[in-house]
Amino acid sequence: QVQLVESGGGSVLAGGSLRLSCAASGVTSTPHLMGWYRQAPGKQRELVAQHFSSGSLYYVESIKGRFTISRDNAKNEAYLQMNSLKPEDTAVYYCFVYVAGRNYWGQGTQVTVAS
């Protein structure tokens, strides 16, 4: 059973930084894809960043230059370094992995950015 545990959320002032971590357990092969979605109150869930096993990266336009996704395949962990945070980055951030033909989700971690 694949399980994802996120950590690193919290509250910061605008301009601050946070680093989210996602640890995947029960994974028996290298995930094809690891990444992060977020969902702000009253809004649809939005893909923020993803990291393919090939090394290819994707970032949504609104966070380019501020967020960096990385992963450690040996540990089956993914990270999202978030710098220059803005109030509009406030959301619940969800880690996901795509492995063995299935998507798995973490429970979400709250990120709150105060102006």
mmCIF file of C-alpha atoms in Angstrom:
data_model
loop_
_atom_site.group_PDB
_atom_site.id
_atom_site.type_symbol
_atom_site.label_atom_id
_atom_site.label_comp_id
_atom_site.label_asym_id
_atom_site.label_seq_id
_atom_site.Cartn_x
_atom_site.Cartn_y
_atom_site.Cartn_z
ATOM 1 C CA GLN A 1 0.000 0.000 0.000
ATOM 2 C CA VAL A 2 1.500 3.312 -1.118
ATOM 3 C CA GLN A 3 1.216 6.090 1.418
ATOM 4 C CA LEU A 4 2.366 9.686 1.174
ATOM 5 C CA VAL A 5 3.202 11.855 4.154
ATOM 6 C CA GLU A 6 3.678 15.575 3.679
ATOM 7 C CA SER A 7 5.381 17.983 6.015
ATOM 8 C CA GLY A 8 6.700 21.523 6.037
ATOM 9 C CA GLY A 9 3.560 23.613 5.726
ATOM 10 C CA GLY A 10 2.857 26.548 7.983
ATOM 11 C CA SER A 11 2.259 30.277 8.165
ATOM 12 C CA VAL A 12 4.679 32.892 6.881
ATOM 13 C CA LEU A 13 4.687 36.539 5.949
ATOM 14 C CA ALA A 14 4.737 37.558 2.308
ATOM 15 C CA GLY A 15 8.243 37.265 0.935
ATOM 16 C CA GLY A 16 9.075 34.361 3.203
ATOM 17 C CA SER A 17 10.010 30.808 2.359
ATOM 18 C CA LEU A 18 8.792 27.308 3.152
ATOM 19 C CA ARG A 19 9.991 23.879 2.101
ATOM 20 C CA LEU A 20 7.461 21.101 1.686
ATOM 21 C CA SER A 21 8.497 17.469 1.853
ATOM 22 C CA CYS A 22 6.661 14.370 0.712
ATOM 23 C CA ALA A 23 7.747 10.890 1.751
ATOM 24 C CA ALA A 24 6.310 7.936 -0.154
ATOM 25 C CA SER A 25 6.263 4.543 1.502
ATOM 26 C CA GLY A 26 5.216 1.204 0.047
ATOM 27 C CA VAL A 27 6.686 2.127 -3.338
ATOM 28 C CA THR A 28 8.272 -0.834 -5.109
ATOM 29 C CA SER A 29 9.515 0.971 -8.212
ATOM 30 C CA THR A 30 10.685 4.467 -9.081
ATOM 31 C CA PRO A 31 7.639 6.686 -9.512
ATOM 32 C CA HIS A 32 7.224 7.951 -13.040
ATOM 33 C CA LEU A 33 5.990 11.236 -11.684
ATOM 34 C CA MET A 34 6.041 13.101 -8.375
ATOM 35 C CA GLY A 35 4.574 16.498 -7.822
ATOM 36 C CA TRP A 36 2.369 18.939 -6.027
ATOM 37 C CA TYR A 37 -1.131 20.291 -6.450
ATOM 38 C CA ARG A 38 -2.718 23.011 -4.386
ATOM 39 C CA GLN A 39 -6.263 24.051 -3.622
ATOM 40 C CA ALA A 40 -7.204 27.457 -2.340
ATOM 41 C CA PRO A 41 -10.568 28.102 -0.659
ATOM 42 C CA GLY A 42 -13.325 28.285 -3.222
ATOM 43 C CA LYS A 43 -11.021 27.337 -6.097
ATOM 44 C CA GLN A 44 -10.309 24.213 -8.093
ATOM 45 C CA ARG A 45 -7.292 22.081 -7.384
ATOM 46 C CA GLU A 46 -4.332 23.354 -9.433
ATOM 47 C CA LEU A 47 -1.217 21.552 -10.584
ATOM 48 C CA VAL A 48 1.736 23.485 -9.203
ATOM 49 C CA ALA A 49 4.812 21.499 -10.173
ATOM 50 C CA GLN A 50 5.792 18.002 -11.227
ATOM 51 C CA HIS A 51 9.010 16.118 -11.664
ATOM 52 C CA PHE A 52 9.256 13.249 -14.116
ATOM 53 C CA SER A 53 11.626 10.359 -13.502
ATOM 54 C CA SER A 54 13.386 11.435 -16.720
ATOM 55 C CA GLY A 55 14.288 14.707 -15.053
ATOM 56 C CA SER A 56 11.783 16.847 -16.923
ATOM 57 C CA LEU A 57 10.049 19.479 -14.858
ATOM 58 C CA TYR A 58 6.794 21.380 -15.071
ATOM 59 C CA TYR A 59 5.806 24.543 -13.223
ATOM 60 C CA VAL A 60 2.590 26.477 -13.411
ATOM 61 C CA GLU A 61 3.297 29.965 -14.699
ATOM 62 C CA SER A 62 2.363 31.745 -11.482
ATOM 63 C CA ILE A 63 5.189 30.148 -9.474
ATOM 64 C CA LYS A 64 7.995 30.087 -12.010
ATOM 65 C CA GLY A 65 11.178 31.565 -10.629
ATOM 66 C CA ARG A 66 9.936 31.273 -7.050
ATOM 67 C CA PHE A 67 9.320 27.560 -6.440
ATOM 68 C CA THR A 68 11.661 24.663 -7.116
ATOM 69 C CA ILE A 69 10.668 21.013 -7.182
ATOM 70 C CA SER A 70 13.163 18.264 -6.539
ATOM 71 C CA ARG A 71 13.105 14.591 -5.709
ATOM 72 C CA ASP A 72 15.307 11.934 -4.170
ATOM 73 C CA ASN A 73 14.607 8.650 -5.920
ATOM 74 C CA ALA A 74 16.672 6.661 -3.432
ATOM 75 C CA LYS A 75 14.370 7.837 -0.635
ATOM 76 C CA ASN A 76 11.173 8.154 -2.730
ATOM 77 C CA GLU A 77 10.817 11.697 -1.509
ATOM 78 C CA ALA A 78 9.809 14.907 -3.242
ATOM 79 C CA TYR A 79 10.346 18.468 -2.145
ATOM 80 C CA LEU A 80 8.944 21.855 -3.021
ATOM 81 C CA GLN A 81 11.101 24.833 -2.083
ATOM 82 C CA MET A 82 8.876 27.892 -2.048
ATOM 83 C CA ASN A 83 10.524 31.315 -1.976
ATOM 84 C CA SER A 84 9.143 34.835 -2.280
ATOM 85 C CA LEU A 85 5.767 33.592 -1.118
ATOM 86 C CA LYS A 86 2.712 35.691 -1.877
ATOM 87 C CA PRO A 87 -0.705 35.770 -0.200
ATOM 88 C CA GLU A 88 -2.166 34.179 -3.328
ATOM 89 C CA ASP A 89 -0.015 31.113 -2.660
ATOM 90 C CA THR A 90 -2.200 30.378 0.357
ATOM 91 C CA ALA A 91 -3.719 26.930 -0.139
ATOM 92 C CA VAL A 92 -3.646 23.324 0.931
ATOM 93 C CA TYR A 93 -0.771 21.664 -0.902
ATOM 94 C CA TYR A 94 -1.107 18.021 -1.887
ATOM 95 C CA CYS A 95 1.714 15.749 -2.868
ATOM 96 C CA PHE A 96 1.057 13.093 -5.492
ATOM 97 C CA VAL A 97 2.935 10.267 -7.145
ATOM 98 C CA TYR A 98 2.198 8.270 -10.270
ATOM 99 C CA VAL A 99 3.627 4.800 -9.992
ATOM 100 C CA ALA A 100 2.707 1.412 -11.402
ATOM 101 C CA GLY A 101 -0.163 2.941 -13.356
ATOM 102 C CA ARG A 102 -1.868 4.657 -10.441
ATOM 103 C CA ASN A 103 -2.005 8.047 -8.783
ATOM 104 C CA TYR A 104 -1.609 8.361 -5.041
ATOM 105 C CA TRP A 105 -2.242 11.437 -2.909
ATOM 106 C CA GLY A 106 -1.056 12.806 0.383
ATOM 107 C CA GLN A 107 -3.380 14.212 3.005
ATOM 108 C CA GLY A 108 -2.429 17.809 2.276
ATOM 109 C CA THR A 109 -0.539 20.444 4.213
ATOM 110 C CA GLN A 110 -1.724 23.993 4.789
ATOM 111 C CA VAL A 111 0.353 26.916 3.586
ATOM 112 C CA THR A 112 -0.783 30.353 4.706
ATOM 113 C CA VAL A 113 0.920 33.523 3.537
ATOM 114 C CA ALA A 114 -0.007 36.724 5.320
ATOM 115 C CA SER A 115 0.431 40.131 3.749
#
